[in-house]
Structures are given as C-alpha cells and as structure tokens.
Amino acid sequence: MRTSIATVCLSGTLEEKLQAAATAGFDGVEIFEQDLIVSPNSPESIAALAAELGPSLDLYQPFRDFEGVDDEQFAANLARAEAKFQLMKRMGMTTILLCSNVATATIDDDEVVVDQLRRLGDLAEKYDVDVAYEALAWGRFVSEYARAWDLVKAADHPRIGTCLDSFHILSRGTDLSRIAEIPGEKIFFLQLADAPALSMDVLSWSRHHRVFPGEGAWDLTDFLTRVAETGYAGPVSLEVFNDSFRQADTRRTAVDGLRSLRWLEANVTAARTGSDPVRLDLQPLPHVSEPRGIDYVELSTDALGALTRQIHQLGFRFVGFHRTKPHVQLWRRGQARIVVTETTEPGVESAGPAVDSAESGDPSVEPASPAADFAESGTRLRGIGFAVDEADAAMERALLLSATEVPRDQAHDEEVLRGVFAPDGSEVFFANGTGEDPQWTDEFGNVPDDRQSAIDHINLAQPAHHYDEAVLFYTSLLALTALPSQDVPSPTGLVRSQVMSSVDGAVRMPLNVSPDHSTNALSRGAGSSGETYPEHVAIACDDIFTAATTAVARGLKFLAVPQNYYEDLAARFDIAPELLDRLREHNILYDRDDSGEFLHFYTSTIGSVFFEMVERRTGYHGFGAPNAPVRLAAQHRRNKES
Amino acid sequence: MRTSIATVCLSGTLEEKLQAAATAGFDGVEIFEQDLIVSPNSPESIAALAAELGPSLDLYQPFRDFEGVDDEQFAANLARAEAKFQLMKRMGMTTILLCSNVATATIDDDEVVVDQLRRLGDLAEKYDVDVAYEALAWGRFVSEYARAWDLVKAADHPRIGTCLDSFHILSRGTDLSRIAEIPGEKIFFLQLADAPALSMDVLSWSRHHRVFPGEGAWDLTDFLTRVAETGYAGPVSLEVFNDSFRQADTRRTAVDGLRSLRWLEANVTAARTGSDPVRLDLQPLPHVSEPRGIDYVELSTDALGALTRQIHQLGFRFVGFHRTKPHVQLWRRGQARIVVTETTEPGVESAGPAVDSAESGDPSVEPASPAADFAESGTRLRGIGFAVDEADAAMERALLLSATEVPRDQAHDEEVLRGVFAPDGSEVFFANGTGEDPQWTDEFGNVPDDRQSAIDHINLAQPAHHYDEAVLFYTSLLALTALPSQDVPSPTGLVRSQVMSSVDGAVRMPLNVSPDHSTNALSRGAGSSGETYPEHVAIACDDIFTAATTAVARGLKFLAVPQNYYEDLAARFDIAPELLDRLREHNILYDRDDSGEFLHFYTSTIGSVFFEMVERRTGYHGFGAPNAPVRLAAQHRRNKES
C-alpha cells in the first residue's frame, strides 16, 4: 500500500515536514498550499528536495471555491486554477484537490457545475493535471460524497475524478454503500482521518480534533476496505488537522502517522472476507493477541532503601539479585513482580531484568525516539514486561509499526527479552507467557509464592501532546482497547484519564495526561516545569485489611484520607458502621458499582512513583474514579509541604 | 450588591480558595462539596477560617439526583439530604443547591415531584435550611427554569425556593420573560456565568468553557437586570467551570471574577430605565468612554542603539530626552509616539514618560499582581498610554475594578500620569486626550510633526491561562470591544488572535495567545521554555512605498517575504504587475477586503519587539490576517537560525 501524508499534519517548516515524512518512511506527501507559500524556497527546489529525500509529491491542495459560480467569477476562478497548474508543472505534480465550494457558490444547478468541472478538466488536460473533486462536509451545495461522485460522473472527463476523505464522509454519518458504485480509477485520491466522538459543529471538529486512524472512534478498517474494493490503487494518505500535532515534535508525529496506516493496512488485510480483487497491495503484520497479563514492572531508583522498604511493607518478598547484574533485584507478591534497578552505582545506566549497559548510549538510536530525553535520575517507572502468546511475533510487529527497539544485550545463557520504547519513554518488553513463572525469573533464583496477588493496573503519566500517539501505540502493538476517557479534577486542573485495557482485564493501564502547568507562568514567554505528576503501580490482593495490617506493622506511611471523605461516604452509601470504622482506621477508600465493591489504599510517593493496594469484590470493574480527586488533593498538599 | 463565588471556579486547596476569595474582596463563597470532601480540615475549622477571613458561606452545593424517584430511592435520598443538612449545621450554613435530577429520575409527574420537594422542605425546616431548586440544562425531566419555578410554586413551602443560573438558562436560548413572574423572595440563590458562543453539546460546554460575565458572548446585563427587578436581594454569585481557571493562579482568578461582577453591577445600574424597585443595592462605577486614541507606547530596552536605529529607520524623529530622566527618550512620527527607556543603566528599574524608580520594588505590590513576574531584561513592550476623556475617572474606575496601580512618582512640576498593570504585565496609563499634543510631551521638548502617521495597532502576546481575563480587563477598564477571535497557523501551532478595538478603530489591539511549547518536551514531567512569541507596534502611514524607501536608505532589514507568496498573490488577486513588482521589491505584503486595500511590511525583531508599517487604503478594516502565517513562518526561521 502506498502511504502518503499531508504536510498540514506536521509541525515545522515545509523542509522539516518533508524530512520527517521521508525519515518515517512515507512513500509520498500532499503539499498543503500554505506550507509552500510561506517557504522561502522555490517550487523547483522543494521538488528537488523531495526527490532527494524520497517521497513523491502526490497531491497539491487545497483548491477552493471554484464551481457553482456566475460567468464572471468563473473566468477569474479558471485563471486562478491555471496559475496553480503552472505552479504544479514546475514541481512535477499531477494531482490537485478541488474542495466543493464553501464561500462563493451561488448556483445550485448540476448542469452548471458539471459544465464548469468539464471546462476545468479541459484546462487541466493542457497541464497534464488530474483534478480530484471532494465534497467538504460543510460545502455550500455539495456536501456529500455521493453528490460529488454524481457530478464527476456526469462531467465524464478523463481529468476529473473524485477524492474521498473519511472525515467529510464519516462525520456526517452518511450511508457508505454508494462507495461501491465508484470505479476505482475515478477515485483520484484518498484521504484518511479518524476523530473522537464529539458533539460539536463539524467545522471545528474537523479543524482541531482530527486524529490518525486508530486514535479516534471511527471504523476506518471498514472504510478503507470499501475503498480498496472499488479497485482504487492510489496513495492512502493522512490528512489530519490537530492542534496538538501542530505543536508536537514533527518527526514523532510522522512516525505515529505511518504506524496508523501500517496498522490499518494489516486490519484490512485480516478483515477482508470477500474475493473482490484489490489493487492496493496490502501487507499484513504478524498477529498479536491481547497480552495474557503483566509479567513484571521495572522501577529504577536512586533511593533503593526507601523504595524496597515500601515494597516490603506492601507484602512483597525478596526473590534475589540478578545472577550477573548486582544492581538489579526482584521482588514478588504472588504473581505481582517488581524488578528494582539501582541507578546510583557508578557506570549503571541501563536496566531491565537482565540488562547489559553497553549499548544504552548507542548513537544509532534515532533522535526522535521517545527515550532520547528520558531522565535517568530519581525513582521512576522504567518499563513493563507483558506476557504475550508469541514474543517474537509481537516484537517483529512492533518494529514493523516503527517502534524503536530498546538497546540491550544479554549473556548467552540468559533469556532473550526484547522490547521497544513507548511514547512516554517507558520500555515495553515482550515475554512468552506460559501461565507458569516466567523463565527469566530463574536468573534471580526461585522463590515460590502462591498468594492470590497480581499487578492490578499500572497508571502511566503521558506527555500532553503525545496522548493520541500513546493510544494507538498500545492498541496497535499490544491489541489493547481504549475505554472512554474521563476528566478527574485536581487542585491544579483537570487530569484526562484514558484506560487502555485487555478485554479480560488482565492488563489495565490508565494513561493520565496532566494539566499543563508550564503555561501557568505569569510572565510572557516564560515557562516553568511545574509539578510532577507521579505514576503508580496497583497491586491486587484478596484481603485489603490483612494487607493494611501487615503494612502498618512494617511501618508504612499511608497517604492520609480526610475525615470529610468518610462522612460523605456514609451519606452516599448504605455502609455498615463497623466497615466504615475499619476503612477510616486504615486510610482505605471505598467505591461500589453494580457488580461489586472496591477497597484501596495508597502509599506516599518516592521520586515519581507510588503504590496502590486494591481489593476487588465480586467483579467491580472500575478504578475508584470517584476517589481520585481525594488522592490528587492529598498528593498536592504533600507536594506543597515538601 | 453582595458578591459571591463558588469554590469550583478557583484552583488550589479549599483553604487557598477561601483566602483568594477574601483577598479579592468577595462578600461570600459557595462551598463546592468536593472541595470540602478532599480537605483534611473539619467543617467546623473551615467555617472558622471563613469567619476569620471574612466571606460568608452562602451556599452548599451541589445536592444531586433527589426528586422524581420511587419510594425506596426517595427514602435513601432523604437520608442523604439529612446527612448534608447536619453537615451544614456544623458549618453554620443555611442554603443548599438542589439540582434537578439527571441520573435517577424515573417519574415525570408534577404531583410526585412537588410532594417530594415538600417533604424535603419539612426536613430542611428542622435544620433551618433553605433549598434552592435549580433546573440543570440537561436535567432528565426538569431542564427549564420556568418548569423548576412551577414546581417550587406548587410545593408552596417556605423552605423550598428556586435557584437561577444564567448558564443553564441562556445556554438553552430559553425565553426570559417568565423570570418576571418569580417573586424575588422565592429566588433563593443566583448563579452567573458567561460563555463563548460554541456549537457543542451543552454538558461539555458547561463543564469546560464557562467564563466570567463579560468574557463570553451573552448579555448578562439584561439577565441580571431581569432578576434584580424581581426584588431578589441575595448574593450574586459566580459559578464557572473552566479548564484554564482550574490551572491558573487562584488569586488572579478571584480578582478577575470580582471585576466581572463589579463591571456587571455598574452596567445594570447604567442600563436600568424602569422604575421597578430593586433591592440589590447596585453601585455604579465612574463612566469611561472608548479611548480617543493611543498617546504613546513605551518600550524598555537593553539594546538602545539597535532599537532607536530601527525606530529612526521607520521615519521617527527624535524629540528629546526627558528633562529629569536621562534614560528616557521620546520619538515621534506624526501622532505616533514611542517612549524608549533604557534599562541597562545601573539603578534604572522603572520607566514611563516621567517615572521615578523609587517605588518600583515596592513590597506593598500584592503578589497576585501581573507585574510580579515581569522580566526586566531585554527589549519589550512596557506600557501603553491611552488618551481618554477623563483620566481621573478612568483611573478611579480601574482601581474599583481591582486593577493594581503602577507604582510611580513624578516631580511636582510634571504631568501626573497614573496607570495600572494589564493581565500580561504591561502598563496601561490614562492621559487626558485633548486632540492636541499631550501635555507630558513638553517634558521632552517640543518637536512639531504634522505628518499623517499614528499608531495603527499594538499586538500583545498574552499568557495562555489569562486570555479571558485580558478580554474583560480591556472591556471593563477601557470600554473596548472584543471582535470575533481567529486561529492563525504558525509552524509551531495555532495562535489564537483576539482583537480588542474601539468602535471607531482609533484603538486596535490584537491579543495573541501562542501555542504552548512547554508541553512539547518528550520526557515526562519536564518543561521547557520554548520559543518566545514577539509583540509588535504597527505604525500607520499614508504612503508605504515612501516609508519603505526611507527605511531602505537608512539601512532597515525587512522581514523577508517569500517569492512564493507573491506568486500566490498574483493568482488570488487581479493585481497590476507594476504594483506586484513594487511590493516584491520592498517585501511589502498585501491584502484586500470589500472596503479597500492593506499594504504592510515588518521589521526584524529586537528582543521581544518588532514593528510593522501599514497603509490602509479606502477603509480596509482588518489586519492582513491572511498574511500572518507568512510572518510567523519567517520569524520561526529567524529564531531557528539565531
């Protein structure tokens, strides 16, 4: 499948955009007109740069407000078109996007429009240009793809075809069945965008909130399948207007975009059941199923004593040091495993269950990698090991999806573990899940532990402008599902929380995007780092009161829960006074849904990590969201005190 | 008028919110329940703190999902209400907000609801509590204020009244005439919010986009007038859910909120023509008309030579040094005046046309003042002098609207100029406009200059979370009007541009909020300052080619305009080739609207300031918005090169 991306998806100058698209591996680009206009480089030199870098120049866009006008206006519009055709010729470009008229159309008459399209086609013929006519969702008279196609069909001109854009079609909830009527060769271009399910005017939705396929709410697999089955053989191109993408690192956005197309292509390959010939040359990806569970979480720390003491207070048992890496140790509580890597020893830079530090400063790691700026100091969540059906296939898929491999060596007699960087800079490792203790734990010694305990969920803080990238990353690499997002109030702003989960709940990861404090500065142009939002590991247990009692005996400092909270709890729920007293005594929070109950407590924070202990009773599904503001407020107070 | 504010409007802990409301001068607060629940302080100690600080506790809110339920649910709801009444008693609170049922209502029957409200009233009576029943715009069965009032009226219980909330009423576009039916004493509470005109689902609009009165699109003056004329005598309270306010400095938000109420109160006072008795005790403010124009703009600089050279290149004439402040000098071009203050001399900290530095480090300046963090270094736009009808009245009004005065002394024989800090930290000075050269210019010597030139507009960069505050500031202090906002694409994100203007165009100030680069960091929790977005002063002239020629002769470096821009210009407009050549030759940009033409060029940036020279032909009204991306891209390239 030929991949393409509109330059408007990316931040930076036109030259930076071309470079980013090429580096990510796109076959082509759409030139967004304004990017060219503001460039100091001539059309010829832009074309030469593209030729040198690789991507073809697939589409010049947009050409607006052309058809459905009176004769005088039409003459002016035709002159305007000719100027653009001449420009395209200088760049060797042969396809232009014509958007249905928004601003100047006065004549809603098929005959007039068809005639004007045909005359545009005659002009385009002189310049060897194909015109791809697209119905904008907010076009004055033409706003539906089927109407645009009817007009193109009636124009019956070899230089006039249609452009299908998933945003303009899916945003209107239009019936898709008429796509099958369009011969593939009359679809001159295909633009894809996904979008979150928002209830707002379609223009604002389109201009600010589009995302890459897999990052929104729409079924792009079905859409692309329908287009592929027309026999369309051209580029599959991304056109996304997104306020965050405009600000984000352009190289990362390009990688994110290509990942979305590779993932979509594989989905279409897998989903197709019909025997219609398809000319898109679709490539599959190695299949992954949802992870069976979380093998381990790895924390790196410069406060080894404080961290392991807290882990021990939570009932974890020390398993051992890694047999060849003395700075790495393993703790477990039933099936919950925490690898702790000490970073303060001289020369210790890299970590993992069996890691050699030799390559961690490898200059071959591309600068766009999320890991590039990842702080090494402090206590932080470094990585997660996922138990998957086939680790090799998962890794191969991850690399085909443009993930960056974590540089890592292991001794010849050690388990081979491979992993990639997630958008937040944490490491994702794939291990073959067997249902037994994983093989690599032998490298730490063997301590059986059949307690009913596991990692319940891992809460990850995400950098603001890479939120959508993170959703697609976990969806496409690990087959996780995005649950509806929620806003959680904190004393310093709303925290957007998005749970990525396996259907069976074996893997649950709330991704949290914190409010941006850096713009809280009072002075113009200044920035400040603001508060750090911590991440946490939640451990499931079968008796939270026993866990709490053990923790108290071992000296754990709980995150304090206000008395006001318990008074409100008593007002909200019909809850036995004895239970309420026990909750209060241990700083345990409580929630209830239709299925069951949720009891949980928090530890204080070390570095940027804290822990939660949870007990789920009779199938409670959530994460105690009503209690999150209590936690955030308590942590905010601690931050201010410290 | 008694002023009040809901704690949910403000960021921080409950204690910080109370402090901020008290410091700003609010008479009371609404306690948002969650703020109390997450507080470690008891209800009694919160009440004691409020008593110590000043504000009364006017409303406990919200109480949700009470009425229209079956008997079993009703019993539980009544128990929940009793718990809250008990809590309120501990805090000495006597009014609770009851929102119409959203989640649990199953019975849409007036008789049932009226009976349930009445029984709630009986319970409330025991605790000396008044219940203010409010129709939420998305209530399950009750979503209109008139329906809520009908139910309250039918309940006919001394403890059951209604609450009017401008958001829930105006967001639905409901007819307001029935407000007049409600006796003032049955309106138990009044909540005000404004909102921008957005086309989106009302729940999202309400939860994220409310703003203070005067910062949105609604006519709150009319709304409050209607409520006042019912005889309502209670608090006028702000309830605003806003993502930015949740992140902003809580003290500044509180000041902004009080300003909105004082401004609204004065508007109602001025607008009232009826003779209906009003019990709100409305206070007027000194009247201001729109400014007659901009007297001067003041730039402070540590690069005096480079800055004054550029000013000279633009055709300004040196007027003189200030007679007692050798670090201050005046330049003029017709009616355009630029005061330049050098900041590099030792001991020079403060500036202005006749400024003494003695008080500029005054510790009495409250910490919430926008000036507190204002950088002193570099070249920046320090202040603007506005020519107003009555400077003393304008200053008095500004202070009554909680603006912070700029500390400043002058010699006994100098013009008294007083001013306040704007939200972006710049200084706003008020001078009596006479149509002649202002009095204070005598302090620099007198250089007549009758050239047709003036300050056309001043483009100010705004800190992101204080955008709405800035709109209200210029509206309420200077009677400027907010034009519709626009998004301008730059290589690093969308710039939101909001023009504040006088109706006659004598004062035009585009306020620009830059995309936030600080969250562009790849690592978690990190912040970076990113690019600085410059501000600029635009000078109107009557012949841009002569101005450009002079500038070239004096060695001005223009901001370079790409050739691609001129080629596009030729395609877009029917423009004479000779004119196009002249534009290209001088790096002049061009735009056209229905009224006329706009020709303009830009200088390079010094510090955070650059200049624009503009010629408006036959009544062009805009600011060359289509050309702004060209400028932003060119400046972005310069930034990257330097």
Tab-separated table of C-alpha atoms in Angstrom, chain A residues 10-17 33-43 46 60 76 79-80 83-84 87 90 198-201 207-208 243 246-249 251-252 367-370 372-375 380-382 423-426 460-466 487 489-494 515-533 535 562-565 567-568 570-572 626 629-631 633-634 636-637 640, chain B residues 10-17 33-43 46 60 76 79-80 83-84 87 90 198-201 207-208 243 246-249 251-252 367-370 372-375 380-382 423-426 460-466 487 489-494 515-533 535 562-565 567-568 570-572 626 629-631 633-634 636-637 640:
chain	number	residue	atom	x	y	z
A	10	LEU	CA	3.038	18.061	10.800
A	11	SER	CA	4.679	20.937	12.651
A	12	GLY	CA	7.663	22.906	11.431
A	13	THR	CA	8.773	24.313	8.107
A	14	LEU	CA	7.974	22.621	4.808
A	15	GLU	CA	11.528	21.332	4.595
A	16	GLU	CA	11.281	19.862	8.111
A	17	LYS	CA	7.975	18.246	7.218
A	33	GLU	CA	-0.523	25.123	-0.255
A	34	GLN	CA	0.142	27.421	2.665
A	35	ASP	CA	3.262	25.449	3.593
A	36	LEU	CA	4.636	26.244	0.170
A	37	ILE	CA	3.574	29.891	0.217
A	38	VAL	CA	5.395	30.628	3.460
A	39	SER	CA	8.534	28.809	2.312
A	40	PRO	CA	11.488	30.869	1.070
A	41	ASN	CA	12.430	28.003	-1.255
A	42	SER	CA	11.209	27.903	-4.828
A	43	PRO	CA	8.782	25.248	-6.039
A	46	ILE	CA	11.143	21.913	-2.947
A	60	TYR	CA	-1.364	19.768	-4.329
A	76	ALA	CA	-11.461	34.548	-12.510
A	79	ALA	CA	-7.369	31.971	-14.234
A	80	ARG	CA	-6.593	31.130	-10.610
A	83	ALA	CA	-1.772	29.725	-12.123
A	84	LYS	CA	-1.819	26.715	-9.808
A	87	LEU	CA	2.996	26.020	-10.373
A	90	ARG	CA	7.200	23.428	-12.046
A	198	LEU	CA	-17.545	14.766	19.797
A	199	SER	CA	-20.828	16.539	19.648
A	200	MET	CA	-19.903	19.874	18.123
A	201	ASP	CA	-20.106	21.763	14.861
A	207	ARG	CA	-10.116	21.819	12.023
A	208	HIS	CA	-8.971	20.985	15.532
A	243	ASP	CA	-3.975	21.373	17.472
A	246	ARG	CA	0.753	21.169	15.117
A	247	GLN	CA	2.799	21.681	18.265
A	248	ALA	CA	4.374	18.274	18.689
A	249	ASP	CA	7.763	17.032	17.517
A	251	ARG	CA	9.414	13.521	13.488
A	252	ARG	CA	7.413	11.715	16.145
A	367	PRO	CA	16.802	11.293	17.946
A	368	ALA	CA	13.042	11.182	17.512
A	369	SER	CA	12.906	8.254	19.886
A	370	PRO	CA	10.815	8.865	22.973
A	372	ALA	CA	16.023	10.436	23.998
A	373	ASP	CA	15.055	12.857	26.742
A	374	PHE	CA	14.101	10.349	29.382
A	375	ALA	CA	15.542	11.375	32.709
A	380	ARG	CA	10.615	6.142	38.184
A	381	LEU	CA	8.700	3.530	36.304
A	382	ARG	CA	11.172	2.303	33.741
A	423	PRO	CA	5.603	7.175	23.650
A	424	ASP	CA	6.152	8.231	27.265
A	425	GLY	CA	9.702	6.870	27.166
A	426	SER	CA	8.981	3.787	29.257
A	460	LEU	CA	1.172	5.996	33.469
A	461	ALA	CA	1.625	9.760	33.117
A	462	GLN	CA	1.677	10.855	29.485
A	463	PRO	CA	3.254	13.914	27.892
A	464	ALA	CA	0.363	16.110	26.769
A	465	HIS	CA	0.927	16.257	23.035
A	466	HIS	CA	1.581	12.533	22.686
A	487	ASP	CA	-11.648	14.040	33.390
A	489	PRO	CA	-10.424	17.238	38.937
A	490	SER	CA	-7.242	18.000	40.844
A	491	PRO	CA	-6.392	21.185	42.747
A	492	THR	CA	-4.282	22.293	39.797
A	493	GLY	CA	-6.520	21.349	36.889
A	494	LEU	CA	-8.342	18.534	35.181
A	515	PRO	CA	-2.956	19.732	33.227
A	516	ASP	CA	-0.227	21.876	31.855
A	517	HIS	CA	1.374	23.993	34.482
A	518	SER	CA	4.119	25.365	32.387
A	519	THR	CA	1.766	27.934	30.922
A	520	ASN	CA	0.789	28.980	34.399
A	521	ALA	CA	3.671	31.413	34.429
A	522	LEU	CA	2.606	34.979	34.861
A	523	SER	CA	5.253	36.480	32.648
A	524	ARG	CA	5.086	36.465	28.879
A	525	GLY	CA	7.034	33.842	27.057
A	526	ALA	CA	8.296	32.193	30.208
A	527	GLY	CA	7.878	28.537	31.010
A	528	SER	CA	8.230	26.609	34.221
A	529	SER	CA	8.258	22.945	34.831
A	530	GLY	CA	5.511	22.977	37.435
A	531	GLU	CA	4.530	19.951	39.495
A	532	THR	CA	5.493	16.446	38.563
A	533	TYR	CA	2.569	14.077	38.315
A	535	GLU	CA	2.744	7.297	38.238
A	562	PRO	CA	-9.616	13.158	55.077
A	563	GLN	CA	-12.335	12.504	57.654
A	564	ASN	CA	-14.675	14.533	55.471
A	565	TYR	CA	-14.370	11.809	52.867
A	567	GLU	CA	-18.538	11.320	56.336
A	568	ASP	CA	-19.529	11.759	52.710
A	570	ALA	CA	-21.583	7.365	54.946
A	571	ALA	CA	-24.049	9.763	53.343
A	572	ARG	CA	-23.664	8.266	49.877
A	626	PRO	CA	-14.773	8.999	42.434
A	629	PRO	CA	-9.770	13.670	43.449
A	630	VAL	CA	-9.156	12.745	47.096
A	631	ARG	CA	-5.828	11.210	46.178
A	633	ALA	CA	-5.657	16.666	46.565
A	634	ALA	CA	-3.697	14.773	49.221
A	636	HIS	CA	-0.938	18.139	46.039
A	637	ARG	CA	-0.782	19.017	49.744
A	640	LYS	CA	3.393	21.814	48.723
B	10	LEU	CA	-10.740	28.587	41.614
B	11	SER	CA	-7.644	26.393	41.635
B	12	GLY	CA	-5.883	25.130	44.739
B	13	THR	CA	-6.979	23.740	48.075
B	14	LEU	CA	-10.176	24.845	49.785
B	15	GLU	CA	-8.160	26.962	52.191
B	16	GLU	CA	-6.338	28.656	49.309
B	17	LYS	CA	-9.649	29.295	47.580
B	33	GLU	CA	-18.882	19.825	48.056
B	34	GLN	CA	-15.879	18.066	46.587
B	35	ASP	CA	-13.587	20.832	47.795
B	36	LEU	CA	-14.729	20.082	51.324
B	37	ILE	CA	-14.530	16.307	50.936
B	38	VAL	CA	-10.889	16.380	49.851
B	39	SER	CA	-9.918	18.792	52.625
B	40	PRO	CA	-8.190	17.429	55.716
B	41	ASN	CA	-9.796	20.202	57.766
B	42	SER	CA	-13.076	19.660	59.572
B	43	PRO	CA	-16.231	21.501	58.553
B	46	ILE	CA	-13.350	25.588	57.544
B	60	TYR	CA	-23.574	24.403	49.953
B	76	ALA	CA	-32.426	6.865	50.718
B	79	ALA	CA	-31.369	10.207	54.459
B	80	ARG	CA	-28.589	11.554	52.237
B	83	ALA	CA	-26.601	13.973	56.424
B	84	LYS	CA	-25.824	17.064	54.383
B	87	LEU	CA	-23.014	18.905	57.950
B	90	ARG	CA	-21.843	22.297	61.738
B	198	LEU	CA	-19.863	27.453	20.870
B	199	SER	CA	-21.822	24.911	18.967
B	200	MET	CA	-21.343	21.783	21.048
B	201	ASP	CA	-23.209	19.583	23.482
B	207	ARG	CA	-18.144	21.773	32.281
B	208	HIS	CA	-15.193	23.207	30.390
B	243	ASP	CA	-10.301	24.277	32.337
B	246	ARG	CA	-8.639	25.414	37.232
B	247	GLN	CA	-4.964	25.761	36.338
B	248	ALA	CA	-4.444	29.471	36.733
B	249	ASP	CA	-3.176	31.401	39.741
B	251	ARG	CA	-5.613	34.811	43.455
B	252	ARG	CA	-5.661	36.304	39.991
B	367	PRO	CA	1.965	39.137	44.939
B	368	ALA	CA	-1.013	38.311	42.748
B	369	SER	CA	-0.233	41.307	40.611
B	370	PRO	CA	0.537	40.509	36.995
B	372	ALA	CA	5.228	40.376	39.890
B	373	ASP	CA	6.993	38.069	37.466
B	374	PHE	CA	7.524	40.509	34.653
B	375	ALA	CA	11.005	40.173	33.262
B	380	ARG	CA	9.978	44.619	25.450
B	381	LEU	CA	6.737	46.476	25.271
B	382	ARG	CA	6.428	48.024	28.674
B	423	PRO	CA	-3.029	40.946	32.804
B	424	ASP	CA	0.057	40.428	30.645
B	425	GLY	CA	2.132	42.629	32.951
B	426	SER	CA	2.251	45.612	30.634
B	460	LEU	CA	0.198	41.959	22.538
B	461	ALA	CA	1.203	38.419	23.457
B	462	GLN	CA	-0.919	37.007	26.272
B	463	PRO	CA	-0.120	34.296	28.782
B	464	ALA	CA	-2.338	31.343	27.889
B	465	HIS	CA	-4.414	30.979	31.033
B	466	HIS	CA	-5.138	34.688	31.363
B	487	ASP	CA	-6.798	30.997	14.798
B	489	PRO	CA	-1.392	28.788	11.871
B	490	SER	CA	2.301	29.039	12.679
B	491	PRO	CA	4.966	26.372	12.159
B	492	THR	CA	4.733	25.527	15.844
B	493	GLY	CA	0.985	25.572	16.379
B	494	LEU	CA	-2.144	27.671	16.150
B	515	PRO	CA	0.597	27.661	21.326
B	516	ASP	CA	2.168	26.128	24.351
B	517	HIS	CA	5.591	24.798	23.685
B	518	SER	CA	6.443	23.931	27.187
B	519	THR	CA	4.486	20.693	26.907
B	520	ASN	CA	6.382	19.817	23.787
B	521	ALA	CA	9.046	18.152	25.887
B	522	LEU	CA	9.437	14.482	25.198
B	523	SER	CA	10.180	13.463	28.742
B	524	ARG	CA	7.555	13.083	31.389
B	525	GLY	CA	7.094	15.925	33.790
B	526	ALA	CA	9.671	18.109	32.105
B	527	GLY	CA	9.056	21.629	30.909
B	528	SER	CA	10.952	23.875	28.562
B	529	SER	CA	10.503	27.491	27.790
B	530	GLY	CA	10.232	27.056	24.032
B	531	GLU	CA	10.096	29.959	21.648
B	532	THR	CA	9.241	33.463	22.661
B	533	TYR	CA	6.429	34.987	20.677
B	535	GLU	CA	4.836	41.559	20.222
B	562	PRO	CA	8.998	34.556	0.170
B	563	GLN	CA	8.652	34.777	-3.625
B	564	ASN	CA	6.069	32.007	-3.383
B	565	TYR	CA	3.869	34.469	-1.526
B	567	GLU	CA	3.138	34.236	-6.919
B	568	ASP	CA	0.129	33.223	-4.866
B	570	ALA	CA	-0.887	37.160	-8.320
B	571	ALA	CA	-3.081	34.067	-8.562
B	572	ARG	CA	-5.520	35.282	-5.914
B	626	PRO	CA	-4.135	36.009	5.567
B	629	PRO	CA	1.203	32.851	8.643
B	630	VAL	CA	3.853	34.259	6.292
B	631	ARG	CA	5.174	36.469	9.056
B	633	ALA	CA	6.900	31.289	9.406
B	634	ALA	CA	9.588	33.858	8.593
B	636	HIS	CA	10.202	30.985	13.105
B	637	ARG	CA	13.022	30.553	10.595
B	640	LYS	CA	15.938	28.780	14.406
